[in-house]
Coordinates of C-alpha atoms and ligand atoms in Angstrom, one line a residue:
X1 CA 12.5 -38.4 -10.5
X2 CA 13.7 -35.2 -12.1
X3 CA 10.9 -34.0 -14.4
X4 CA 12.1 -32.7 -17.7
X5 CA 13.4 -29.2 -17.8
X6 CA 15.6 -28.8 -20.3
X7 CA 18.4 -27.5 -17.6
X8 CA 21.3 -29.2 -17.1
X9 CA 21.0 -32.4 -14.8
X10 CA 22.2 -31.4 -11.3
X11 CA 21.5 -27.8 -11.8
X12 CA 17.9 -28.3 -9.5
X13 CA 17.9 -28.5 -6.0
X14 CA 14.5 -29.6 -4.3
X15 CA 13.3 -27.1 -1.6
X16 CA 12.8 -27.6 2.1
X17 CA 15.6 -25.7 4.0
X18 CA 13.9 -24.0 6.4
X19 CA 10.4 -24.4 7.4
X20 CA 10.2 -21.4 9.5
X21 CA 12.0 -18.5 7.3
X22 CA 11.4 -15.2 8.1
X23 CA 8.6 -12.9 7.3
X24 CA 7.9 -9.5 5.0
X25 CA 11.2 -7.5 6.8
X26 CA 13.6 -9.4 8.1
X27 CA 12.3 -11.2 11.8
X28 CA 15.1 -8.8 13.9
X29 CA 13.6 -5.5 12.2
X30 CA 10.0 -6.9 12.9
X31 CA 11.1 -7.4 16.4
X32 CA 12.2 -3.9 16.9
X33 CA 9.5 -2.3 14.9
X34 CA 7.3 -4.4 17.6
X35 CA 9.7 -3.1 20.1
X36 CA 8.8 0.3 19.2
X37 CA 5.3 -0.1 19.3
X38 CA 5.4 -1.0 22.8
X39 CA 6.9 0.7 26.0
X40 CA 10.4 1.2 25.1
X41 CA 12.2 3.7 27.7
X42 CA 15.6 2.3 27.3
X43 CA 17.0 3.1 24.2
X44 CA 17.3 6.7 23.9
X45 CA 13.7 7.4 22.7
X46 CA 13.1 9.8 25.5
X47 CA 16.0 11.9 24.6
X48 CA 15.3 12.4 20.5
X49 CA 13.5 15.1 18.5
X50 CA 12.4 18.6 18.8
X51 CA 13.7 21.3 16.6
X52 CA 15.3 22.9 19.6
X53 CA 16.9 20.3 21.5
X54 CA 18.9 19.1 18.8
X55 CA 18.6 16.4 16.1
X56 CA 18.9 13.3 17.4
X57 CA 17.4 10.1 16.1
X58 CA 16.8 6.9 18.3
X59 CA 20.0 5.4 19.2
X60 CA 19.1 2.1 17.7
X61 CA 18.5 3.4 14.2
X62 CA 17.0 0.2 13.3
X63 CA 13.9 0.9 15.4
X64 CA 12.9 3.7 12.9
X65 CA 12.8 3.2 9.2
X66 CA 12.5 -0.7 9.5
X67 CA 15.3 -3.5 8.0
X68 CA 16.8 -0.3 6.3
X69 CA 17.8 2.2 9.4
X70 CA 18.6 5.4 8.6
X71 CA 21.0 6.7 5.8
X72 CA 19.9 10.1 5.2
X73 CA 23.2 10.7 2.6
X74 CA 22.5 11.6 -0.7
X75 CA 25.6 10.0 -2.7
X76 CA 27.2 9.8 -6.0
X77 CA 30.0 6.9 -6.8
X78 CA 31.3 7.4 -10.0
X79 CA 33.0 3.8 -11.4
X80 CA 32.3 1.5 -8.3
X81 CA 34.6 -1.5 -7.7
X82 CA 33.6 -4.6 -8.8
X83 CA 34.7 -8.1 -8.4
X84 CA 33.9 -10.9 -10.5
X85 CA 33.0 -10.3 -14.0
X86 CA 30.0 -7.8 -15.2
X87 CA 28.7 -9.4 -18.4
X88 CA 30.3 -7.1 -21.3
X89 CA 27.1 -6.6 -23.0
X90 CA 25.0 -6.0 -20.0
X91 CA 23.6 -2.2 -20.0
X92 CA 20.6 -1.1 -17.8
X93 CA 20.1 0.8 -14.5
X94 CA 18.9 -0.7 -12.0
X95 CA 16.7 1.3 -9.2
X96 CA 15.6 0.9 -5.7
X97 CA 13.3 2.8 -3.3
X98 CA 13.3 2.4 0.0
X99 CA 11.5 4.3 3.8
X100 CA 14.4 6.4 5.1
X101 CA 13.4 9.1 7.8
X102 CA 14.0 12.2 7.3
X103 CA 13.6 13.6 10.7
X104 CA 12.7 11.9 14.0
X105 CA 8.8 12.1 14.9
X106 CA 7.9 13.9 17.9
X107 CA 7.6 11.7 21.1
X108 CA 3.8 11.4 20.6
X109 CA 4.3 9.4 17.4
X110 CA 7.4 7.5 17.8
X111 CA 6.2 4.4 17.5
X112 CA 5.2 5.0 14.0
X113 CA 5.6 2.3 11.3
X114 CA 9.0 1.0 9.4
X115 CA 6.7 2.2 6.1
X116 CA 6.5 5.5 6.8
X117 CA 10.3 6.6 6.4
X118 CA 10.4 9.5 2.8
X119 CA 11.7 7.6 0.0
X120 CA 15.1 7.5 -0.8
X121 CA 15.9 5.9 -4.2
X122 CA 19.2 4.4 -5.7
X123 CA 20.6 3.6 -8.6
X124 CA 23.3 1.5 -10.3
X125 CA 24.0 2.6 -13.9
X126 CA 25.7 -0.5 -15.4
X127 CA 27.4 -0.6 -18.9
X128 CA 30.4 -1.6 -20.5
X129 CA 31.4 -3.5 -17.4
X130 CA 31.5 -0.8 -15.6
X131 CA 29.0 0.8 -12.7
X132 CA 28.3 4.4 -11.5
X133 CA 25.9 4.8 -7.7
X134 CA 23.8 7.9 -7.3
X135 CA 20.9 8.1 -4.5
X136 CA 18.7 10.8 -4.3
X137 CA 15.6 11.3 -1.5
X138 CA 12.8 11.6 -3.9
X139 CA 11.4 15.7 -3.4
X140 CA 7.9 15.1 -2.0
X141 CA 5.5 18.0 -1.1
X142 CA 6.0 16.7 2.2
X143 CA 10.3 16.1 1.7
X144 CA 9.8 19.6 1.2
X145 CA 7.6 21.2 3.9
X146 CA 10.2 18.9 6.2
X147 CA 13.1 19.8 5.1
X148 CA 12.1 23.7 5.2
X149 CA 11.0 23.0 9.0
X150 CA 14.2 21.1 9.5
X151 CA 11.6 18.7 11.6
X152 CA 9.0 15.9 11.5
X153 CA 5.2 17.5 10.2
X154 CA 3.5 14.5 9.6
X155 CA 2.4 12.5 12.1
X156 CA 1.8 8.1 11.5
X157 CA 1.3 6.1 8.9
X158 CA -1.3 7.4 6.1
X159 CA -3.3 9.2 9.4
X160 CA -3.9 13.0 8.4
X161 CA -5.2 13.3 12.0
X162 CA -1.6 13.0 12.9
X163 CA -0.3 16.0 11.0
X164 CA 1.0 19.2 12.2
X165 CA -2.0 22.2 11.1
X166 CA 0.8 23.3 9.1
X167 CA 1.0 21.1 6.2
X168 CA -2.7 20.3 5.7
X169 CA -3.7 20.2 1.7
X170 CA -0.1 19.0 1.0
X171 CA 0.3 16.0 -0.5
X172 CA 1.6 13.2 2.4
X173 CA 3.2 10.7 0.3
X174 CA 6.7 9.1 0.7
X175 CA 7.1 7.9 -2.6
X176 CA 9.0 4.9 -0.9
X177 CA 7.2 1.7 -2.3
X178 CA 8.6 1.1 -5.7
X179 CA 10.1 3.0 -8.8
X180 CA 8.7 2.2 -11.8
X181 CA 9.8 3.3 -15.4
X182 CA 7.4 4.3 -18.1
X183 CA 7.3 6.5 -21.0
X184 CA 10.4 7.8 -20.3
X185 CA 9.7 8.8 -16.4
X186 CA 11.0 6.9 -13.7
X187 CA 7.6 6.9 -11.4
X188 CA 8.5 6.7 -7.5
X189 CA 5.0 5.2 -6.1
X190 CA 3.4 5.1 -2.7
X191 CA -0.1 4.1 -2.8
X192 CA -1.9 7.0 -0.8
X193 CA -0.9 9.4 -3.8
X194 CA -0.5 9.8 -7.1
X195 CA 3.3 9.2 -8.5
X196 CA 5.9 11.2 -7.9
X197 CA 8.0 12.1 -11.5
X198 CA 11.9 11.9 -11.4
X199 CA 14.6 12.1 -13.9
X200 CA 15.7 8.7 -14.8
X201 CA 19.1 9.5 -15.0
X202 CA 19.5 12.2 -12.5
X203 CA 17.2 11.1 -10.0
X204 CA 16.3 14.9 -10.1
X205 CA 12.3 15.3 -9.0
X206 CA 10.4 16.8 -11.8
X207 CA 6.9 16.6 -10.4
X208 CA 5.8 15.8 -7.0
X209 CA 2.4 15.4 -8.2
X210 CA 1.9 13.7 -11.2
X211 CA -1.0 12.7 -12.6
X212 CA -0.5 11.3 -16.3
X213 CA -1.6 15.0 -17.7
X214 CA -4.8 14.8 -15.9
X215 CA -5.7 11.4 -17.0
X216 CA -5.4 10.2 -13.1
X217 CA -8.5 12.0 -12.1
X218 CA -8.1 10.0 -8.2
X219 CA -6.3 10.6 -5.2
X220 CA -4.1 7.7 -5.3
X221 CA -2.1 5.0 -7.2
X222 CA -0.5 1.7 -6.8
X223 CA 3.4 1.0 -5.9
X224 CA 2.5 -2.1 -8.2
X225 CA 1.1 -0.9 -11.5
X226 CA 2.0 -3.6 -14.5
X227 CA 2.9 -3.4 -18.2
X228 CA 1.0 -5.1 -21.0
X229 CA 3.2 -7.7 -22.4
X230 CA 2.0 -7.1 -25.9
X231 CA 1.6 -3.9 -26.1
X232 CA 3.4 -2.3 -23.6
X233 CA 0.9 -0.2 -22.0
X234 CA 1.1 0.6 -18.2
X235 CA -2.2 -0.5 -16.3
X236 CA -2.4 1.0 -13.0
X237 CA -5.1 1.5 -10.3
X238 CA -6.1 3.3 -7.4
X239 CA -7.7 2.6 -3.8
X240 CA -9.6 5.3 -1.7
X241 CA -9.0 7.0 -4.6
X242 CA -12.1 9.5 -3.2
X243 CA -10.5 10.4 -0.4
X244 CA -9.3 8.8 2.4
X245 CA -11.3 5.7 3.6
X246 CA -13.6 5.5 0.3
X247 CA -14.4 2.5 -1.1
X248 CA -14.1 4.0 -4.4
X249 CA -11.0 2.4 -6.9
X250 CA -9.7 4.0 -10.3
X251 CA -8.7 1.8 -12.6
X252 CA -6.3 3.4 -15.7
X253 CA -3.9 2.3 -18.8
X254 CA -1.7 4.7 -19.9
X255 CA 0.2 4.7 -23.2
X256 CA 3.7 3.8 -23.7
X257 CA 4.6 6.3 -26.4
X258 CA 2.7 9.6 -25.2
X259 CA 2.2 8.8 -21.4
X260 CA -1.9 10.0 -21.4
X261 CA -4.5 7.8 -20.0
X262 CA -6.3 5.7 -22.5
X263 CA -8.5 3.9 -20.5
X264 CA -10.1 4.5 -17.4
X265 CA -12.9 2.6 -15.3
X266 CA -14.2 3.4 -11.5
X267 CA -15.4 0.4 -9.3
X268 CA -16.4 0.0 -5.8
X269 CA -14.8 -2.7 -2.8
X270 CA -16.9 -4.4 -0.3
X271 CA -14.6 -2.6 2.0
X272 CA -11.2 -0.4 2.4
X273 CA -9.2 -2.9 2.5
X274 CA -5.3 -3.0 1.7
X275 CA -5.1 -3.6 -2.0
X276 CA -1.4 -3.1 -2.5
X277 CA -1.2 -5.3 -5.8
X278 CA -3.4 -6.1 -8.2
X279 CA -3.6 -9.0 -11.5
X280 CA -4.3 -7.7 -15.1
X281 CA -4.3 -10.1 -18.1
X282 CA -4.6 -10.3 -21.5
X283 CA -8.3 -10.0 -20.7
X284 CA -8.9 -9.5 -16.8
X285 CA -8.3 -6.9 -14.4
X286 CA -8.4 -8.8 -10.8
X287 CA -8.3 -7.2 -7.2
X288 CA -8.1 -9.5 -4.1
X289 CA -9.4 -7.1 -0.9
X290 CA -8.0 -8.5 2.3
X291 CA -8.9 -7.9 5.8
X292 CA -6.2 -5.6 6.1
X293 CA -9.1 -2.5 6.6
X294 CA -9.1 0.8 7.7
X295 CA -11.8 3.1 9.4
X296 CA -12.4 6.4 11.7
X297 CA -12.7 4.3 14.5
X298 CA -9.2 3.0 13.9
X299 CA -7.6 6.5 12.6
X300 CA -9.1 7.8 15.5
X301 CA -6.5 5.9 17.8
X302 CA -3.3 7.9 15.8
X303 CA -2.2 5.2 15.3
X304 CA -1.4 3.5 11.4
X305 CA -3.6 3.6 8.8
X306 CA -4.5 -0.4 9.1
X307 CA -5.6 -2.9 11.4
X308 CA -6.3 -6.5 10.7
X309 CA -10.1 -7.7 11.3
X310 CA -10.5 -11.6 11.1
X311 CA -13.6 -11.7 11.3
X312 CA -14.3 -10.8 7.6
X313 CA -13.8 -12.7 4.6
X314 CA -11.3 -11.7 1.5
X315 CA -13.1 -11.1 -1.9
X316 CA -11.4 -11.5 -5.3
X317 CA -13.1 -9.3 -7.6
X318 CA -12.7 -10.3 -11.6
X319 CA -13.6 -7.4 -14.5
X320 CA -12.8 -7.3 -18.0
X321 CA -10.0 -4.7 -19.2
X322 CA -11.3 -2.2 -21.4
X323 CA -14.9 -1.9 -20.0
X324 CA -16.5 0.3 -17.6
X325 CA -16.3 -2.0 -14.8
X326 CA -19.9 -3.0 -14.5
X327 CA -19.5 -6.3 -15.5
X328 CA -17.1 -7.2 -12.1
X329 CA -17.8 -10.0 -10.1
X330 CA -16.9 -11.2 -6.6
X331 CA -15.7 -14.1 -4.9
X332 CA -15.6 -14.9 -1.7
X333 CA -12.3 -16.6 0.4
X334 CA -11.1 -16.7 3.7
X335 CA -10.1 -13.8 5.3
X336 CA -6.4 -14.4 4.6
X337 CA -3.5 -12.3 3.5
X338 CA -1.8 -12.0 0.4
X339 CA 0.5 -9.2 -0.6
X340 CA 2.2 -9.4 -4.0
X341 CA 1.4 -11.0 -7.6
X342 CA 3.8 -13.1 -8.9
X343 CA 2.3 -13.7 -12.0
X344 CA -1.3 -14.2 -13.5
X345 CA -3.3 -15.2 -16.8
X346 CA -6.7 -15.9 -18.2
X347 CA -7.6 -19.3 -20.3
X348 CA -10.8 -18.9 -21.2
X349 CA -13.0 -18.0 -18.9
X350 CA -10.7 -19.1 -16.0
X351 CA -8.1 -16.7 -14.8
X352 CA -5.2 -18.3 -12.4
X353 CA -4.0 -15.5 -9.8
X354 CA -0.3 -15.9 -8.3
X355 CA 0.4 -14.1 -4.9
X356 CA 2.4 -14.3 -1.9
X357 CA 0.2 -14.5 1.3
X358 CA -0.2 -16.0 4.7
X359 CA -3.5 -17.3 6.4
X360 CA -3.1 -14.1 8.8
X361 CA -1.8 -10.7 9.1
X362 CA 1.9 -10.5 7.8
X363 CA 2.8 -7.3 9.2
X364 CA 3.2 -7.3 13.3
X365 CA 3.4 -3.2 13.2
X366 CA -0.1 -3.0 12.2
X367 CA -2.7 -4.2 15.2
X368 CA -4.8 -6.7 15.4
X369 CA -8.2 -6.1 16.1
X370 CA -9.1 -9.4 17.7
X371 CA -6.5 -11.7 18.3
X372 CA -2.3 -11.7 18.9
X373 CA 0.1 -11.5 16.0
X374 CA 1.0 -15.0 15.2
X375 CA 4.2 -15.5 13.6
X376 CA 4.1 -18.8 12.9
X377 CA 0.9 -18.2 10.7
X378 CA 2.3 -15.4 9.1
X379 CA 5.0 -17.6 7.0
X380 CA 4.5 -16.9 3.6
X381 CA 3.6 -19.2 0.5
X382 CA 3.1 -18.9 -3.0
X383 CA -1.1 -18.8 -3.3
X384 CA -2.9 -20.1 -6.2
X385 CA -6.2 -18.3 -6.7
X386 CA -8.4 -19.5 -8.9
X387 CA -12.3 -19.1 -10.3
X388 CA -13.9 -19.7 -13.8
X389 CA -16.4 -17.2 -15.0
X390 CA -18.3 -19.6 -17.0
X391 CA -19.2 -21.5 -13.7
X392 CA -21.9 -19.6 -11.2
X393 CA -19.5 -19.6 -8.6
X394 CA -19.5 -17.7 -5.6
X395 CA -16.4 -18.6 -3.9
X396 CA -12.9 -18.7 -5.3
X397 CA -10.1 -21.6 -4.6
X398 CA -6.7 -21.2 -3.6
X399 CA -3.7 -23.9 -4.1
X400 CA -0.5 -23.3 -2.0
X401 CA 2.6 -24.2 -4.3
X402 CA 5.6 -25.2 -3.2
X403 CA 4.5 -25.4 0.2
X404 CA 8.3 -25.9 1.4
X405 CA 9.2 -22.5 0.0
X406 CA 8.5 -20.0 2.2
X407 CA 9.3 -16.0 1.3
X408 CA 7.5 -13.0 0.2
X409 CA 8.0 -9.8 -2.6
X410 CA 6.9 -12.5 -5.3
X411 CA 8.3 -11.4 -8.5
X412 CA 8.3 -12.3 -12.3
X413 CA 10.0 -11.7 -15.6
X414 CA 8.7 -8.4 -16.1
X415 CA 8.1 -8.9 -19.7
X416 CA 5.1 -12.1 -18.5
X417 CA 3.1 -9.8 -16.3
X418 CA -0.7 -10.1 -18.2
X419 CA 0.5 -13.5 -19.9
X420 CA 0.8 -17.1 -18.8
X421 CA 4.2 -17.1 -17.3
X422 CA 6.9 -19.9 -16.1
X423 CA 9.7 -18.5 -13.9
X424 CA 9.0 -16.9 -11.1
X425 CA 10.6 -15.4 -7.8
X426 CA 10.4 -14.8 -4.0
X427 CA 13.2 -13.3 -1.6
X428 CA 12.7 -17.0 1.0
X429 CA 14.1 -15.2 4.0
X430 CA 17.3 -17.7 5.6
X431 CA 16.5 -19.9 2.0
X432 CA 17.7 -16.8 0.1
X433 CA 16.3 -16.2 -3.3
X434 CA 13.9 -18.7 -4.5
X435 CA 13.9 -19.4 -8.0
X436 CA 10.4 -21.5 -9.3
X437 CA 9.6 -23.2 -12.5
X438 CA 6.5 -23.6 -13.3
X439 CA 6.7 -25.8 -15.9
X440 CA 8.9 -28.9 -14.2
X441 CA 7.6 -27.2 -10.7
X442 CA 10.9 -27.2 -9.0
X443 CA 12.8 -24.7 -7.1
X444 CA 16.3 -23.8 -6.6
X445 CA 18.0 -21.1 -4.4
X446 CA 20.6 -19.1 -4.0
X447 CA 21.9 -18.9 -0.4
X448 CA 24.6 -16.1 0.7
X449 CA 24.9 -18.0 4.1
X450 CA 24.3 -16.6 7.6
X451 CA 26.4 -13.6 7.8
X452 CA 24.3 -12.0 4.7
X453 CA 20.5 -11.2 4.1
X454 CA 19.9 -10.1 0.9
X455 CA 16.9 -7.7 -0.2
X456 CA 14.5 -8.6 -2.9
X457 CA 15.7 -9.4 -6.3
X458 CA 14.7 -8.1 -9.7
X459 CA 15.2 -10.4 -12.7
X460 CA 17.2 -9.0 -16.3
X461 CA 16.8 -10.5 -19.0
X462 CA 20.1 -11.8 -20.4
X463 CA 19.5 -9.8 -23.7
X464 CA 16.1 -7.8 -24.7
X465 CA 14.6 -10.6 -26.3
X466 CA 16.5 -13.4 -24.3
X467 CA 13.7 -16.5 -23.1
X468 CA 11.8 -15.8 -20.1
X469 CA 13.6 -16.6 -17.1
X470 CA 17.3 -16.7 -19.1
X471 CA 19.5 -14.0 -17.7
X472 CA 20.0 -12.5 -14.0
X473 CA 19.0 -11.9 -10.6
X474 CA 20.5 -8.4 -9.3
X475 CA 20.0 -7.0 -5.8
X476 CA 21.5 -6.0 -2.6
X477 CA 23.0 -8.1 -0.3
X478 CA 23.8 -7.0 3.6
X479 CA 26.7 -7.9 4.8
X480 CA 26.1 -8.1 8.5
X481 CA 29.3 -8.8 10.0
X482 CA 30.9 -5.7 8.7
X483 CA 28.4 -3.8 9.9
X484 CA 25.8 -3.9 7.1
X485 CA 28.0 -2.9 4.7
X486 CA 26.5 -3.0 1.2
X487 CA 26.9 -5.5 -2.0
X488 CA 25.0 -5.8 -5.7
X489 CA 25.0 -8.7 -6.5
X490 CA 24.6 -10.6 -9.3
X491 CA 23.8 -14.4 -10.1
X492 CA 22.4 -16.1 -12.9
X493 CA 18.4 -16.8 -13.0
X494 CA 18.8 -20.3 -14.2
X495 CA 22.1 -21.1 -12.2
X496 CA 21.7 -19.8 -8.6
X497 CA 23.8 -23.0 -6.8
X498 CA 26.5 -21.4 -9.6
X499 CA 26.8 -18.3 -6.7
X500 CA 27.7 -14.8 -7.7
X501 CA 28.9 -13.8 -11.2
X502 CA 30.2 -10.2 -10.4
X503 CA 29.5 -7.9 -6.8
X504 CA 29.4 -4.3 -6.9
X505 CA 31.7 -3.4 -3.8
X506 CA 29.7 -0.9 -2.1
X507 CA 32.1 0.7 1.0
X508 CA 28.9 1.6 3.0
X509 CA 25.5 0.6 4.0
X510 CA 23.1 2.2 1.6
X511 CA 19.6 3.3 2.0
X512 CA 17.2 0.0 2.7
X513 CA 15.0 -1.1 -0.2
X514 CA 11.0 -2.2 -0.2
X515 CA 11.0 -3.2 -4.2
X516 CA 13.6 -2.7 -7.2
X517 CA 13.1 -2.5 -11.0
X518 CA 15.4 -2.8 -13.5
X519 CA 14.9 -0.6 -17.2
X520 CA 17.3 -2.0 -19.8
X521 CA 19.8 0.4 -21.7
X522 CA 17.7 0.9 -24.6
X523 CA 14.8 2.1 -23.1
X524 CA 16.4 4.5 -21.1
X525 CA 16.4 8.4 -22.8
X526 CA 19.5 9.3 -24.7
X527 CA 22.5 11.2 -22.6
Ligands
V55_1 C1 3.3 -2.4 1.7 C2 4.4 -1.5 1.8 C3 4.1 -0.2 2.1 C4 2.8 0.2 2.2 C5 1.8 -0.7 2.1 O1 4.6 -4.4 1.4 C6 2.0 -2.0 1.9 C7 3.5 -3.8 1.5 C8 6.4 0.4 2.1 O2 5.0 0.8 2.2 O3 2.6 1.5 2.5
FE2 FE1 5.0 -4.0 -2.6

């Protein structure tokens, strides 16, 4: 019954743990983000905030800043303890960015969103078996403006409305998505601006607004931009990238070497949607808009940014890289979610299009406009989409895979992301990380049992040009019965039921994480 693999015999175990798994932040952080959002009057809300009466977040931490509370301690750990074995040879940093508050909001907003916190990125520098911990908030106009005021200025999630008078023109991202490395800048991303430019190595800001040398000519740009597996490129995009609530997307590639834009296209959506991720392949740039939308209506409550509409379909949009975007196409599908790209190619004329997703809404924080949050339906899958150009087609089709494997913050060997790709990866909530294999289509897991949740992973290659899929899985696990103390861990990609190889003995809780990425030794500038 085992399919071939070439893996070990033994070394697969079939999925179906848990049916019901937990959602995009762990389900006791959703609760209390809920929580928030509704009439709390018991936990010390009443008391927090204001400049003059003190500083004083709410007493359950966890109800601001999401799965991550609050940390707010810029560290350095020179030569952390490690247990287990680091592999001699293995030499990279790996980074994380997370939402952690920098000052309580005032009373009117307090029920703002977990994604909202000012990004606060970490790093584990590991060579020669050895690993040095520095974290450093990331120095946003708006970091800065705050930390001058010694209060909250901005008001809810990506709602200018919100703002205190004070800070208008300033630029209001957190940086807090993802950190990405390219051409020799570690990029800390949060899709309502352009990248903020930080010192790989000292985690030192260099420029709060940076725009490829002018080459970004929009307001905004993705937490998930991708690199070219052949040529290394960085393709990036982004949406309402006129202003807030335009339709309008930029589309750029930027060169490895020099870091200038060498490519740019601008397309229009159907509507402002979310579009948090994107696909590019060898040949395709693809965008799926979701009914995640935005409008003034819904600004106009101060509330978030977003609100789910379920009355309007998705549409995949498909254009060829290199063009000027006239040639793109859309499909229609239901009006379901999907939030991150696993992995995606083009064969032909058919492109294949890997995401996690839900049939409904996966984030409870953000409202719905017609119906309850359902949390059940928001379970998520690994979704197939697929269309071929050739065909006049108007819709496009979507396969769930491994329908007993249920996660989200689908990742990939970062060296596959434009090319047809085997291995791929999804934190699966109380299933733990979920390994899949394309090619025998199997999945295994690594489970740190119940007193642990661990964070997304990142995968790293065992050498530079090891196999894809043959090497690690690094990331944190929380250790919740010593009170969410921190662990790296580290397990092999193709042996997870093997359990941890080394852990990075971390003796406190460090900043909470949204996504990691890993940038091997040589690639990183020279000391
Ligand atoms: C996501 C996360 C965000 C955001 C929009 O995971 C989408 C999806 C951490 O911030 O602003
Ligand atoms: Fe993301």
């Amino acid at each position: 019954m085992q399919k071939q693999s070439g893996l070990p015999a033994g070394a697969v175990t079939r999925a179906g743990l848990e049916p019901d798994s937990t959602l995009t932040l762990d389900r006791r952080s959703f609760l209390r983000a809920a929580l928030a959002g509704g009439a709390v009057t018991s936990t010390g809300l009443a008391s927090m905030r204001s400049a003059e009466a003190g500083l004083s977040f709410p007493e359950d931490r966890r109800l601001f800043g999401g799965g991550g509370a609050v940390s707010r301690s810029e560290n350095d750990l020179y030569d952390c303890e490690v247990e287990g074995d680091i592999p001699a040879d293995l030499d990279g940093v790996f980074y994380r960015v997370g939402p952690d508050p920098q000052y309580p909001k005032p009373a009117q907003y307090e029920n703002d969103i977990p994604f909202d916190g000012e990004g606060h990125v970490t790093m584990f520098r590991i060579k020669d078996g050895h690993v040095d911990y520095r974290s450093r908030y990331v120095r946003t106009q708006r970091w800065k403006a705050q930390h001058a005021a010694r209060s909250s200025l901005f008001g809810m999630y990506r709602n200018p409305g919100t703002d205190a008078p004070s800070v208008k023109g300033l630029s209001r991202g957190t940086a807090n998505t993802q950190v990405f490395y390219h051409h020799g800048k570690l990029l800390a991303l949060k899709e309502d601006s352009p990248p903020v430019a930080m010192d790989p190595l000292t985690l030192e800001t260099l420029d709060d607004y940076y725009t490829f040398g002018g080459g970004l000519k929009g307001e905004t740009f993705t937490a998930h931009p991708k690199i070219d597996s052949h040529t290394g490129e960085l393709i990036g995009f982004g949406y309402e990238a006129k202003g807030l609530l335009t339709d309008d997307v930029e589309i750029i590639s930027v060169d490895p070497k020099t870091g200038k834009v060498t490519w740019s296209a601008w397309i229009k959506v159907p509507y402002a949607g979310m579009l948090h991720d994107f696909g590019v392949t060898e040949k395709h740039i693809m965008f799926l808009v979701i009914p995640m939308v935005s409008s003034r209506e819904i600004l106009a409550r101060n509330g978030p940014h977003f609100a789910w509409d379920s009355t309007l379909p998705s549409w995949l949009g498909v254009m060829a890289r290199g063009g000027d975007g006239s040639d793109l196409r859309w499909f229609k599908g239901k009006g379901e979610m999907a939030t991150h790209t696993m992995g995606n190619w083009s064969d032909g004329s058919k492109v294949y299009f890997d995401m996690d997703g839900a049939p409904t809404n996966q984030f409870p924080f953000f409202p719905q406009l017609h119906e309850s949050f359902d949390p059940n339906a928001a379970s998520g899958q690994i979704r197939r989409m697929r269309v071929d150009l050739s065909r006049k087609q108007d819709n496009f089709e979507v396969e769930i895979l491994y329908p007993e494997v249920r996660g989200v913050l689908a990742r990939q060997d970062d060296r596959y992301h434009t090319v047809h790709y085997r291995f791929g990866f999804l934190q699966a909530g109380r299933q733990g990380w979920a390994i899949v294999d394309h090619q025998t289509q199997l999945a295994k897991f690594y489970n740190p049992g119940p007193d642990t949740t661990l964070a997304e992973m990142c995968f790293v290659p065992r050498r530079k040009d090891a196999p894809e899929g043959d090497g690690y899985l690094i990331g944190i696990a929380t250790r919740l019965k010593e009170n969410s103390r921190s662990d790296l861990i580290l397990i092999d990609a193709q042996h997870p039921e093997d359990g941890v190889i080394a852990t990075v003995h971390m003796p406190y809780r460090i900043p909470g994480q949204v996504h990691g990425f890993w940038v091997g030794g040589s690639d990183l500038p020279e000391v």
